[in-house]
Amino acid sequence: MPIKIANELPAYKTLENENIFIMTEDRALTQDIRPLKIIILNLMPTKIETETQILRLLSNSPLQVDVELLQVKSHKSKNTSQEHLLKFYNTFDEIKMNKYDGMIVTGAPVEHMPFEEVDYWEELCEIFEWSKKNVYSTFHICWGAQAALYYHYGIPKYDLDEKMFGIYPHRSLDSLHPLMRGLDDVFYVPQSRHTEIRRNDIALVKDLQIISYSEMSGVHLVSDMECRNFFSTGHSEYDRDTLAREYFRDLDKGLPIKIPYNYFPEDNPKNTPVITWRQTGNIIFTNWLNYFVYQRTPYDINNIG
């Protein structure tokens, strides 16, 4: 939350230059406050696990957030009970007349497929187009980020020679960007993907800015210039054991998989992983909610457009 100080207090300029979140008395007196409406488009097969991880991050803000869950109707989930989906999830037809302050689009395990061959691609494109006028700010994760960059800007994804799998060091490319505020010079992010987006392709799009990067795992966070859309290649929402479960699952299936980088102490799968990324996830999602949803969305949600 911001600190409220007198308009003419000398500390105002100093704190502003240090990127401390401050609010003048004039702005505070005219500010209306209401709960934020956030919708999560959950494309993951393990829906309960994913929704829990994301809700944990959203709960770290003092802001009041009203959350709705969205599923695609053109794909039948095999890993989540229909009872759970019917009770807690909406379809696009049920919410398309609504407005939302923010939306989160998760990843999906369909990386090896061309976008157009994914069975819910047409429905996802419809949701992306709808979001332009009905959602103030959208945060896309992993495959969801790749899909949105492809839909909005034509940016392709590329197959990797081997899975990008582990906890990688990242650096901010714009330390003054509000999404980066509070992060260490080097911060860690889980990556788990078979494909990548490339820096050179993004550099050709004037409306996009890469705001964090890893020399090992490549592009991490991308923003459009209006800061209404964010794209993350990583999984800051992951639990302690998420990569471990993926690793042992692939081993059991006989798939070629290396031990996740920088994850198990001493690279020994018998050792309990040490969490080094949770603070980063909390900061990124709290900054998104605060600076790019709460501070910018219209008080009258019907004015989003």
XYZ file of C-alpha atoms in Angstrom:
305
model
C 0.000 0.000 0.000
C 1.188 3.571 -0.571
C 2.210 5.983 2.151
C 0.172 9.222 2.192
C 2.144 12.409 2.824
C 1.616 16.163 2.597
C 1.817 17.591 -0.912
C 4.726 19.929 -0.190
C 6.751 17.723 2.162
C 10.420 17.884 1.045
C 10.732 14.119 1.364
C 8.197 13.658 -1.456
C 10.667 14.273 -4.291
C 13.402 12.198 -2.685
C 11.119 9.226 -2.104
C 9.652 9.527 -5.592
C 13.146 9.385 -7.092
C 13.828 6.253 -5.046
C 10.691 4.598 -6.475
C 9.022 4.518 -3.059
C 5.263 4.274 -3.522
C 3.801 7.526 -2.193
C 0.497 9.302 -2.575
C -0.172 13.003 -2.071
C -2.982 14.222 0.161
C -4.867 15.579 -2.869
C -4.896 12.199 -4.575
C -5.843 10.355 -1.396
C -8.857 12.622 -0.831
C -10.226 11.937 -4.302
C -9.488 8.228 -4.431
C -12.381 5.799 -4.491
C -11.731 2.238 -3.362
C -13.571 -0.971 -4.197
C -12.641 -4.677 -4.413
C -10.675 -5.657 -7.505
C -12.286 -8.179 -9.826
C -9.740 -10.714 -11.088
C -10.479 -13.668 -13.342
C -8.101 -16.627 -13.725
C -8.204 -18.552 -17.000
C -6.852 -21.899 -15.830
C -5.565 -23.984 -18.750
C -3.590 -26.442 -16.650
C -4.829 -30.051 -16.287
C -4.088 -30.001 -12.533
C -6.505 -27.169 -11.937
C -6.824 -27.373 -8.158
C -3.057 -27.269 -7.673
C -2.637 -24.345 -10.085
C -5.499 -22.279 -8.699
C -4.119 -22.768 -5.177
C -0.643 -21.605 -6.218
C -1.916 -18.450 -7.916
C -4.376 -17.591 -5.161
C -1.531 -17.873 -2.650
C 0.370 -15.169 -4.538
C -2.651 -12.901 -4.895
C -3.349 -13.159 -1.183
C -0.047 -11.471 -0.270
C -1.451 -8.053 -1.120
C -3.475 -6.028 1.409
C -5.873 -5.229 -1.444
C -9.282 -6.879 -1.462
C -9.497 -9.125 -4.499
C -12.619 -10.894 -5.736
C -11.550 -13.901 -7.819
C -13.446 -15.854 -10.451
C -12.232 -18.976 -12.247
C -12.601 -19.568 -15.983
C -12.228 -22.726 -18.060
C -12.408 -23.313 -21.810
C -15.478 -25.290 -22.835
C -13.870 -26.627 -26.026
C -11.582 -28.928 -24.027
C -12.676 -31.555 -21.503
C -10.427 -31.787 -18.470
C -9.351 -35.331 -17.592
C -7.530 -34.521 -14.366
C -10.104 -32.410 -12.531
C -13.534 -33.668 -11.516
C -16.561 -32.313 -13.319
C -18.084 -31.630 -9.910
C -15.259 -29.219 -9.097
C -15.471 -27.539 -12.499
C -19.241 -27.130 -12.365
C -19.125 -25.756 -8.844
C -16.255 -23.296 -9.135
C -15.597 -22.541 -12.817
C -17.358 -20.409 -15.398
C -17.254 -20.761 -19.160
C -16.573 -17.838 -21.456
C -20.223 -17.632 -22.501
C -21.158 -17.076 -18.866
C -18.762 -14.171 -18.239
C -18.204 -12.487 -21.600
C -20.564 -9.618 -20.747
C -18.584 -8.830 -17.590
C -15.689 -6.436 -17.007
C -12.601 -7.294 -14.950
C -9.794 -5.260 -13.463
C -7.310 -8.041 -14.109
C -6.933 -11.459 -15.662
C -4.336 -14.201 -15.253
C -3.827 -16.742 -18.044
C -1.959 -19.870 -16.954
C 0.351 -22.133 -18.882
C -0.708 -25.389 -20.525
C 1.104 -28.651 -21.397
C 0.677 -28.266 -25.172
C 4.043 -26.735 -26.083
C 4.955 -29.313 -28.714
C 1.837 -28.528 -30.752
C 1.476 -25.630 -33.201
C -0.862 -23.070 -31.653
C -3.528 -23.616 -34.300
C -3.673 -27.363 -33.555
C -4.588 -26.902 -29.890
C -8.246 -27.951 -29.607
C -9.292 -24.771 -27.776
C -7.204 -22.327 -29.840
C -10.186 -20.589 -31.466
C -11.871 -20.120 -28.101
C -8.620 -18.811 -26.585
C -8.262 -16.305 -29.425
C -11.798 -15.128 -28.747
C -10.895 -14.612 -25.073
C -7.707 -12.720 -25.994
C -9.699 -10.419 -28.265
C -12.430 -9.956 -25.639
C -9.813 -9.019 -23.031
C -8.814 -5.902 -25.000
C -12.066 -4.169 -24.064
C -13.171 -6.064 -20.984
C -10.008 -6.475 -18.881
C -7.780 -3.653 -17.714
C -4.539 -5.632 -17.245
C -3.661 -9.247 -18.055
C -0.782 -11.348 -16.718
C 0.112 -14.321 -18.956
C 2.207 -17.265 -17.719
C 4.496 -19.647 -19.667
C 2.561 -21.189 -22.613
C -0.203 -18.656 -21.973
C 2.409 -15.925 -22.523
C 3.684 -17.565 -25.706
C 0.151 -17.966 -27.029
C -0.743 -14.324 -26.307
C 2.470 -12.993 -27.891
C 1.735 -15.087 -30.962
C -1.897 -13.967 -31.162
C -1.322 -10.262 -30.515
C 2.053 -9.771 -32.222
C 2.806 -12.830 -34.354
C 5.849 -13.748 -32.249
C 6.709 -17.454 -32.758
C 7.896 -20.031 -30.257
C 10.891 -22.261 -30.915
C 11.587 -25.823 -29.813
C 14.513 -26.251 -27.424
C 17.074 -29.040 -27.789
C 16.305 -30.071 -24.229
C 13.813 -28.980 -21.587
C 14.538 -25.698 -19.784
C 14.095 -27.112 -16.328
C 15.195 -25.709 -12.990
C 15.678 -22.549 -10.932
C 17.565 -19.921 -12.937
C 19.113 -16.557 -12.015
C 17.525 -13.507 -13.654
C 18.263 -9.781 -13.797
C 16.090 -6.749 -14.404
C 16.674 -4.881 -17.656
C 14.738 -1.872 -16.335
C 15.269 -1.415 -12.614
C 12.902 1.592 -12.591
C 9.970 -0.371 -13.997
C 7.304 -0.639 -11.259
C 6.934 -4.396 -11.819
C 10.601 -4.789 -10.811
C 10.453 -2.718 -7.632
C 11.758 -4.512 -4.574
C 13.555 -7.286 -6.455
C 17.185 -8.109 -5.753
C 19.849 -7.490 -8.402
C 19.763 -11.235 -9.067
C 16.534 -13.134 -8.460
C 15.492 -16.715 -9.092
C 12.589 -18.054 -11.133
C 11.482 -21.638 -11.859
C 11.430 -22.552 -15.538
C 9.795 -25.662 -16.977
C 9.312 -25.589 -20.741
C 10.293 -27.219 -24.014
C 10.040 -24.045 -26.101
C 11.231 -20.448 -26.000
C 10.528 -16.980 -27.319
C 13.522 -15.057 -28.588
C 14.840 -11.646 -27.708
C 15.447 -10.668 -31.348
C 11.807 -11.278 -32.316
C 10.515 -9.159 -29.442
C 12.971 -6.350 -30.259
C 11.270 -5.951 -33.651
C 7.950 -5.016 -31.995
C 7.902 -1.380 -30.885
C 5.002 -1.973 -28.511
C 6.938 -4.503 -26.409
C 9.658 -4.172 -23.782
C 11.698 -6.976 -22.197
C 11.997 -6.066 -18.524
C 13.875 -9.089 -17.153
C 16.228 -11.640 -18.651
C 18.424 -14.615 -17.808
C 21.711 -15.409 -19.526
C 20.867 -19.075 -19.005
C 17.138 -19.320 -19.707
C 16.554 -16.247 -21.884
C 13.591 -13.871 -21.893
C 11.608 -13.791 -18.663
C 9.208 -10.829 -18.356
C 7.804 -8.794 -21.254
C 5.437 -5.820 -21.066
C 3.514 -3.858 -23.636
C 4.169 -0.118 -23.550
C 0.826 0.682 -21.921
C 1.521 -1.930 -19.220
C -1.851 -3.519 -19.859
C -0.351 -6.889 -20.783
C 2.487 -8.773 -19.134
C 4.057 -11.997 -20.338
C 6.124 -14.294 -18.100
C 8.025 -17.342 -19.332
C 8.602 -18.605 -15.778
C 6.561 -20.094 -12.969
C 7.000 -17.948 -9.860
C 3.836 -19.543 -8.506
C 5.389 -23.027 -8.198
C 5.432 -24.869 -4.872
C 8.538 -26.376 -3.309
C 7.894 -29.817 -4.818
C 6.395 -28.904 -8.207
C 9.577 -29.449 -10.220
C 10.321 -32.619 -8.234
C 6.958 -34.102 -9.129
C 7.512 -33.205 -12.800
C 10.968 -34.783 -12.686
C 9.855 -38.075 -11.133
C 6.796 -38.203 -13.403
C 8.969 -37.958 -16.511
C 11.404 -40.531 -15.115
C 8.537 -42.954 -14.525
C 7.412 -42.453 -18.124
C 10.904 -43.136 -19.425
C 11.211 -39.657 -20.917
C 14.612 -37.998 -21.351
C 14.863 -35.594 -18.432
C 17.815 -34.089 -16.580
C 17.862 -33.228 -12.889
C 16.366 -29.719 -12.560
C 19.108 -27.102 -12.517
C 19.915 -25.488 -9.161
C 17.000 -27.238 -7.453
C 17.895 -30.330 -5.417
C 20.716 -29.614 -2.919
C 23.898 -31.266 -4.237
C 21.828 -32.358 -7.265
C 20.579 -35.252 -5.175
C 16.876 -35.992 -5.781
C 16.671 -37.447 -2.269
C 17.323 -33.994 -0.787
C 14.461 -31.589 -0.102
C 14.565 -28.565 -2.455
C 15.256 -25.174 -0.874
C 12.803 -22.454 -1.932
C 14.683 -19.504 -3.460
C 11.937 -18.013 -5.637
C 8.903 -17.379 -3.419
C 9.824 -13.820 -2.483
C 10.288 -12.967 -6.162
C 6.859 -14.339 -7.015
C 5.208 -12.434 -4.183
C 6.845 -9.164 -5.244
C 6.025 -9.510 -8.951
C 2.372 -10.362 -8.439
C 1.895 -7.760 -5.696
C 3.502 -5.108 -7.916
C 1.224 -6.114 -10.801
C -1.883 -5.916 -8.634
C -0.873 -2.632 -7.039
C 0.709 -0.555 -9.799
C -1.022 -1.878 -12.899
C -4.458 -2.928 -11.670
C -5.406 -1.095 -8.466
C -3.701 2.206 -9.314
C -4.911 2.385 -12.919
C -8.219 0.638 -13.380
C -11.301 2.910 -13.468
C -13.340 3.096 -10.297
C -16.432 2.441 -12.406
C -15.537 -0.952 -13.815
C -17.908 -0.420 -16.721
C -15.514 2.219 -18.062
C -12.842 -0.400 -18.793
C -12.312 -0.521 -22.532
